Tab-separated table of C-alpha atoms in Angstrom:
chain	number	residue	atom	x	y	z
A	664	UNK	CA	9.500	44.842	16.224
A	665	UNK	CA	11.929	43.125	18.543
A	666	UNK	CA	15.644	43.646	18.288
A	667	UNK	CA	17.390	40.289	18.092
A	668	UNK	CA	20.932	39.423	18.948
A	669	UNK	CA	22.796	36.173	19.341
A	670	UNK	CA	23.687	35.185	22.930
A	671	UNK	CA	25.047	31.691	23.225
A	672	UNK	CA	25.617	28.309	21.799
A	673	UNK	CA	25.620	25.281	24.021
A	674	UNK	CA	26.815	21.830	23.027
A	675	UNK	CA	24.444	18.951	23.735
A	676	UNK	CA	24.503	15.182	23.252
A	677	UNK	CA	23.061	14.838	19.738
A	678	UNK	CA	23.934	18.185	18.137
A	679	UNK	CA	24.014	21.819	19.282
A	680	UNK	CA	21.151	23.680	20.748
A	681	UNK	CA	21.379	27.243	19.872
A	682	UNK	CA	19.831	29.860	22.016
A	683	UNK	CA	19.754	33.587	21.566
A	684	UNK	CA	17.922	36.430	23.271
A	685	UNK	CA	15.612	39.201	22.238
A	686	UNK	CA	15.552	42.598	23.774
A	687	UNK	CA	11.852	43.348	24.096
A	688	UNK	CA	11.977	46.744	25.928
A	689	UNK	CA	14.039	48.380	28.732
A	690	UNK	CA	13.700	46.055	31.798
A	691	UNK	CA	11.698	43.428	29.913
A	692	UNK	CA	12.608	39.720	30.147
A	693	UNK	CA	14.583	38.204	27.373
A	694	UNK	CA	13.219	35.263	25.293
A	695	UNK	CA	14.836	32.111	24.014
A	696	UNK	CA	15.303	32.091	20.144
A	697	UNK	CA	15.905	29.406	17.511
A	698	UNK	CA	19.392	29.093	16.180
A	699	UNK	CA	20.009	30.096	12.523
A	700	UNK	CA	21.274	27.388	10.205
A	701	UNK	CA	25.045	27.295	10.249
A	702	UNK	CA	25.937	24.373	7.957
A	703	UNK	CA	25.529	23.889	4.293
A	704	UNK	CA	22.245	24.771	2.799
A	705	UNK	CA	20.123	24.128	-0.428
A	706	UNK	CA	17.951	26.724	-2.045
A	707	UNK	CA	14.538	25.326	-3.012
A	708	UNK	CA	12.273	27.351	-5.390
A	709	UNK	CA	8.806	26.815	-6.880
A	710	UNK	CA	6.932	28.890	-9.470
A	711	UNK	CA	3.181	29.289	-9.913
A	712	UNK	CA	0.946	31.484	-11.959
A	713	UNK	CA	0.875	33.923	-9.047
A	714	UNK	CA	4.671	34.228	-8.430
A	715	UNK	CA	7.616	32.301	-6.929
A	716	UNK	CA	8.540	30.916	-3.491
A	717	UNK	CA	12.097	30.371	-2.231
A	718	UNK	CA	13.101	28.597	0.973
A	719	UNK	CA	16.699	27.912	1.978
A	720	UNK	CA	16.965	24.680	3.983
A	721	UNK	CA	19.746	22.877	5.744
A	722	UNK	CA	20.321	19.160	6.029
A	723	UNK	CA	18.110	18.778	9.056
A	724	UNK	CA	15.280	20.702	7.594
A	725	UNK	CA	15.779	23.971	9.330
A	726	UNK	CA	15.284	27.213	7.430
A	727	UNK	CA	15.724	30.890	7.890
A	728	UNK	CA	13.295	32.955	5.692
A	729	UNK	CA	10.548	31.679	3.399
A	730	UNK	CA	10.275	34.179	0.614
A	731	UNK	CA	7.154	34.558	-1.541
A	732	UNK	CA	7.297	36.933	-4.504
A	733	UNK	CA	3.921	37.920	-5.984
A	734	UNK	CA	3.628	38.965	-9.615
A	735	UNK	CA	0.431	41.019	-8.969
A	736	UNK	CA	2.297	43.760	-6.992
A	737	UNK	CA	5.930	42.822	-7.439
A	738	UNK	CA	6.503	42.535	-3.733
A	739	UNK	CA	8.326	39.836	-1.768
A	740	UNK	CA	7.000	38.761	1.779
A	741	UNK	CA	9.199	36.832	4.188
A	742	UNK	CA	6.875	34.420	5.945
A	743	UNK	CA	9.103	32.723	8.390
A	744	UNK	CA	11.921	34.184	10.503
A	745	UNK	CA	13.137	30.676	11.494
A	746	UNK	CA	11.881	27.202	11.612
A	747	UNK	CA	13.583	24.022	13.077
A	748	UNK	CA	13.007	20.474	14.204
A	749	UNK	CA	13.615	19.728	17.963
A	750	UNK	CA	14.099	16.184	19.284
A	751	UNK	CA	13.800	15.816	23.071
A	752	UNK	CA	14.231	19.615	23.356
A	753	UNK	CA	17.396	19.793	21.171
A	754	UNK	CA	17.572	21.655	17.918
A	755	UNK	CA	18.783	19.146	15.335
A	756	UNK	CA	21.491	20.072	12.831
A	757	UNK	CA	23.154	18.229	9.983
A	758	UNK	CA	26.571	18.797	8.188
A	759	UNK	CA	25.567	18.109	4.659
A	760	UNK	CA	22.790	18.503	2.128
A	761	UNK	CA	22.532	17.656	-1.518
A	762	UNK	CA	20.658	19.713	-4.060
A	763	UNK	CA	18.942	17.307	-6.452
A	764	UNK	CA	16.879	19.902	-8.446
A	765	UNK	CA	15.636	23.466	-8.072
A	766	UNK	CA	12.688	21.993	-5.971
A	767	UNK	CA	14.311	19.025	-4.136
A	768	UNK	CA	17.169	18.372	-1.609
A	769	UNK	CA	18.196	15.267	0.152
A	770	UNK	CA	20.388	14.580	3.211
A	771	UNK	CA	21.469	11.802	5.586
A	772	UNK	CA	22.751	12.068	9.090
A	773	UNK	CA	23.063	10.099	12.342
A	774	UNK	CA	20.887	10.819	15.316
A	775	UNK	CA	22.316	8.883	18.220
A	776	UNK	CA	21.965	5.279	17.123
A	777	UNK	CA	19.438	6.147	14.464
A	778	UNK	CA	20.078	6.820	10.840
A	779	UNK	CA	17.968	9.633	9.275
A	780	UNK	CA	17.280	10.253	5.625
A	781	UNK	CA	15.486	13.502	4.793
A	782	UNK	CA	13.823	14.425	1.535
A	783	UNK	CA	12.747	18.039	1.086
A	784	UNK	CA	10.556	19.376	-1.727
A	785	UNK	CA	9.035	22.802	-2.418
A	786	UNK	CA	5.923	22.695	-4.603
A	787	UNK	CA	3.062	24.892	-5.733
A	788	UNK	CA	0.000	24.324	-3.630
A	789	UNK	CA	-3.611	23.786	-4.765
A	790	UNK	CA	-4.561	27.310	-3.337
A	791	UNK	CA	-3.514	30.000	-5.797
A	792	UNK	CA	-0.538	31.955	-4.460
A	793	UNK	CA	0.337	29.200	-2.054
A	794	UNK	CA	3.354	26.775	-1.870
A	795	UNK	CA	4.096	23.617	0.184
A	796	UNK	CA	7.444	22.689	1.725
A	797	UNK	CA	7.190	18.871	2.020
A	798	UNK	CA	9.779	17.356	4.463
A	799	UNK	CA	9.923	13.616	5.043
A	800	UNK	CA	12.226	12.200	7.744
A	801	UNK	CA	12.815	8.427	7.494
A	802	UNK	CA	14.209	7.275	10.911
A	803	UNK	CA	15.917	3.844	10.810
A	804	UNK	CA	16.939	1.887	13.846
A	805	UNK	CA	19.614	-0.816	13.187
A	806	UNK	CA	19.703	-1.667	16.888
A	807	UNK	CA	18.013	-4.450	18.894
A	808	UNK	CA	16.012	-2.082	21.121
A	809	UNK	CA	13.281	0.361	20.354
A	810	UNK	CA	14.247	4.077	20.299
A	811	UNK	CA	11.750	6.628	21.663
A	812	UNK	CA	11.903	10.307	20.739
A	813	UNK	CA	9.838	13.395	21.275
A	814	UNK	CA	9.716	15.437	18.015
A	815	UNK	CA	8.562	19.051	17.885
A	816	UNK	CA	8.452	21.327	14.844
A	817	UNK	CA	8.771	25.039	15.732
A	818	UNK	CA	8.282	27.900	13.343
A	819	UNK	CA	8.775	31.490	14.470
A	820	UNK	CA	6.965	33.722	11.922
A	821	UNK	CA	6.953	37.480	11.782
A	822	UNK	CA	4.333	38.683	9.435
A	823	UNK	CA	5.395	42.008	7.890
A	824	UNK	CA	3.969	44.414	5.286
A	825	UNK	CA	6.283	43.748	2.262
A	826	UNK	CA	5.702	47.306	0.958
A	827	UNK	CA	6.961	49.027	4.158
A	828	UNK	CA	8.816	46.139	5.928
A	829	UNK	CA	6.759	46.947	9.066
A	830	UNK	CA	5.631	44.240	11.518
A	831	UNK	CA	1.910	43.527	11.171
A	832	UNK	CA	1.534	41.418	14.408
A	833	UNK	CA	1.095	37.681	14.022
A	834	UNK	CA	-2.442	36.318	14.397
A	835	UNK	CA	-3.028	32.689	15.198
A	836	UNK	CA	-5.690	30.445	13.499
A	837	UNK	CA	-6.621	26.907	14.326
A	838	UNK	CA	-9.074	25.291	11.759
A	839	UNK	CA	-11.899	23.397	13.425
A	840	UNK	CA	-11.106	19.674	13.256
A	841	UNK	CA	-8.031	20.241	11.103
A	842	UNK	CA	-4.432	19.139	11.307
A	843	UNK	CA	-2.808	22.446	10.350
A	844	UNK	CA	-2.055	25.382	12.637
A	845	UNK	CA	-1.502	28.798	11.143
A	846	UNK	CA	-0.108	32.223	11.605
A	847	UNK	CA	-1.888	34.783	9.406
A	848	UNK	CA	-1.567	38.427	8.704
A	849	UNK	CA	-5.430	39.072	8.716
A	850	UNK	CA	-8.250	37.506	10.667
A	851	UNK	CA	-10.874	38.816	8.267
A	852	UNK	CA	-9.459	38.471	4.764
A	853	UNK	CA	-11.199	39.472	1.607
A	854	UNK	CA	-10.387	38.683	-2.101
A	855	UNK	CA	-9.629	42.320	-2.640
A	856	UNK	CA	-6.440	42.014	-0.565
A	857	UNK	CA	-3.566	39.521	-0.411
A	858	UNK	CA	-3.465	37.632	2.992
A	859	UNK	CA	-0.066	36.249	4.138
A	860	UNK	CA	-0.093	32.923	5.934
A	861	UNK	CA	2.062	30.078	7.043
A	862	UNK	CA	0.854	26.722	8.495
A	863	UNK	CA	2.448	23.507	9.783
A	864	UNK	CA	1.055	19.996	9.633
A	865	UNK	CA	3.032	17.182	11.389
A	866	UNK	CA	2.117	13.444	10.909
A	867	UNK	CA	3.697	10.054	11.632
A	868	UNK	CA	3.938	10.021	15.400
A	869	UNK	CA	2.711	7.323	17.863
A	870	UNK	CA	-0.355	9.323	18.781
A	871	UNK	CA	-2.305	12.222	17.300
A	872	UNK	CA	-0.102	15.279	16.949
A	873	UNK	CA	-0.537	18.081	19.491
A	874	UNK	CA	-0.436	21.473	17.908
A	875	UNK	CA	-0.596	25.108	19.101
A	876	UNK	CA	0.066	28.583	18.185
A	877	UNK	CA	1.869	30.240	21.152
A	878	UNK	CA	3.558	33.543	22.125
A	879	UNK	CA	7.139	33.325	20.789
A	880	UNK	CA	9.569	31.970	21.774
A	881	UNK	CA	10.167	29.356	24.366
A	882	UNK	CA	9.471	25.657	25.271
A	883	UNK	CA	10.884	23.474	22.479
A	884	UNK	CA	10.048	20.352	24.467
A	885	UNK	CA	6.313	19.831	24.797
A	886	UNK	CA	2.795	20.943	24.125
A	887	UNK	CA	0.553	20.210	27.111
A	888	UNK	CA	-2.952	18.754	26.717
A	889	UNK	CA	-4.403	22.091	27.977
A	890	UNK	CA	-2.512	23.963	25.218
A	891	UNK	CA	-3.390	21.609	22.366
A	892	UNK	CA	-5.456	23.094	19.539
A	893	UNK	CA	-5.249	26.595	21.141
A	894	UNK	CA	-4.153	30.051	20.089
A	895	UNK	CA	-3.237	32.888	22.430
A	896	UNK	CA	-5.524	35.956	22.766
A	897	UNK	CA	-8.623	34.028	21.867
A	898	UNK	CA	-11.178	35.298	24.360
A	899	UNK	CA	-14.271	34.135	22.302
A	900	UNK	CA	-12.715	30.694	21.725
A	901	UNK	CA	-13.294	30.715	17.978
A	902	UNK	CA	-9.840	29.446	17.086
A	903	UNK	CA	-8.700	32.944	15.860
A	904	UNK	CA	-6.509	35.355	17.813
A	905	UNK	CA	-8.379	38.602	18.876
A	906	UNK	CA	-5.214	40.628	18.634
A	907	UNK	CA	-1.868	40.247	16.969
A	908	UNK	CA	1.559	39.894	18.606
A	909	UNK	CA	4.812	37.899	18.138
A	910	UNK	CA	3.639	34.279	17.779
A	911	UNK	CA	5.065	30.882	16.736
A	912	UNK	CA	3.737	27.544	15.551
A	913	UNK	CA	4.449	24.298	17.491
A	914	UNK	CA	3.492	20.711	16.320
A	915	UNK	CA	4.709	17.836	18.470
A	916	UNK	CA	4.301	14.033	18.896
A	917	UNK	CA	6.291	11.099	20.392
A	918	UNK	CA	7.804	8.639	17.842
A	919	UNK	CA	8.950	5.067	18.550
A	920	UNK	CA	11.363	3.488	16.069
A	921	UNK	CA	11.179	-0.300	16.427
A	922	UNK	CA	14.396	-2.429	16.443
A	923	UNK	CA	15.483	-3.290	12.999
A	924	UNK	CA	12.716	-1.058	11.527
A	925	UNK	CA	12.070	2.508	10.472
A	926	UNK	CA	9.367	5.253	10.842
A	927	UNK	CA	8.605	8.088	8.378
A	928	UNK	CA	7.649	11.397	9.932
A	929	UNK	CA	6.105	14.024	7.632
A	930	UNK	CA	6.250	17.799	8.071
A	931	UNK	CA	4.338	19.977	5.667
A	932	UNK	CA	4.587	23.743	5.678
A	933	UNK	CA	2.083	25.673	3.733
A	934	UNK	CA	2.996	29.288	2.996
A	935	UNK	CA	1.828	32.039	0.593
A	936	UNK	CA	0.058	35.387	-0.261
A	937	UNK	CA	-3.427	34.685	-1.631
A	938	UNK	CA	-6.718	36.428	-2.178
A	939	UNK	CA	-8.757	34.656	0.389
A	940	UNK	CA	-12.510	34.909	0.807
A	941	UNK	CA	-11.965	33.860	4.413
A	942	UNK	CA	-9.616	31.867	6.638
A	943	UNK	CA	-11.596	28.778	5.825
A	944	UNK	CA	-10.027	28.834	2.325
A	945	UNK	CA	-6.765	27.719	3.957
A	946	UNK	CA	-6.240	23.948	3.952
A	947	UNK	CA	-7.523	22.286	7.170
A	948	UNK	CA	-6.197	18.762	6.493
C-alpha cells in the first residue's frame, strides 16, 4: 500500500485546492491526492439489520473514511480513503455544517456569485448490508447572467481486508447501461463471503453524466468521451477490471444555473459489505 504524506496547499479563487503526494516506490513518480477536510464536520450514521455505517462529512460534502461495521463478524471496513466535489478543477470547501440528526446534516456557503445549500443524509439501502449517502446541492443564482460550472465528484477508495488491514487492490465495475460506477473488493463474489463495494451516481447536469473508474489519483477536471463508462485493466471489455490496483471513481457533468434561478445536483454514494450472488446484485440505476 502506498505511503501518503501531505505536500502543499494552494489558494485558489473560490476556495483552496489541496494537493498532496504519494511515494509509490523509489524513483517512482508522485501522484496528486485529495485534500482531507479541514473545517467543521458532522458525523452521519445509519443502522440496519446487518450493522452500522458512519461517514464524517464537511459542509461541502467531502469526507474522509466511510466506515461499515458488520454484525456477522464484528469487523469494520473503511470503504473510502477520501471523497470530494471539484468545480472547474478546484476542490470545494465550506466553513460550517449543522448536524440536524444522527442521519442528516445541512450547510450553506457561497460559491463565487452563487449560493449553495447542501443537504446530506445517510440511510440504509435496499440491498442488505448496504447504505446510501444522499447529498443534494441546490445552486442558486441571484445574478442577471447564467453561471456555467463543471462539477466532478471524485472518490479515492482503498479496499482493505478488515481482519488484517491489508490492501486488497481496488477493482472497477461499470454496470451495463447503469448510472453508478463502482470500486469492489471481489470481481466474482459469492453469498458465502462479504463483498465490499462503493459506488457513485451523479445527476442534475446539463447533459448525461460521464463516469469512469480510473487509476488513482489525478485529473479532477474532466472525463473525456473516450474514458466515459470505462474501467482500467479491462482487456475483455466486460466492464470489470481484470486485475486490482489503486483506483478511484470519477463522475462529471457541466451545470448551468440560470439567472434568478436554481439547479439541484444530486450525488449518491452507495457503500457496504454484502453477501452478493454476483456484481449484478449492486444497484445499476
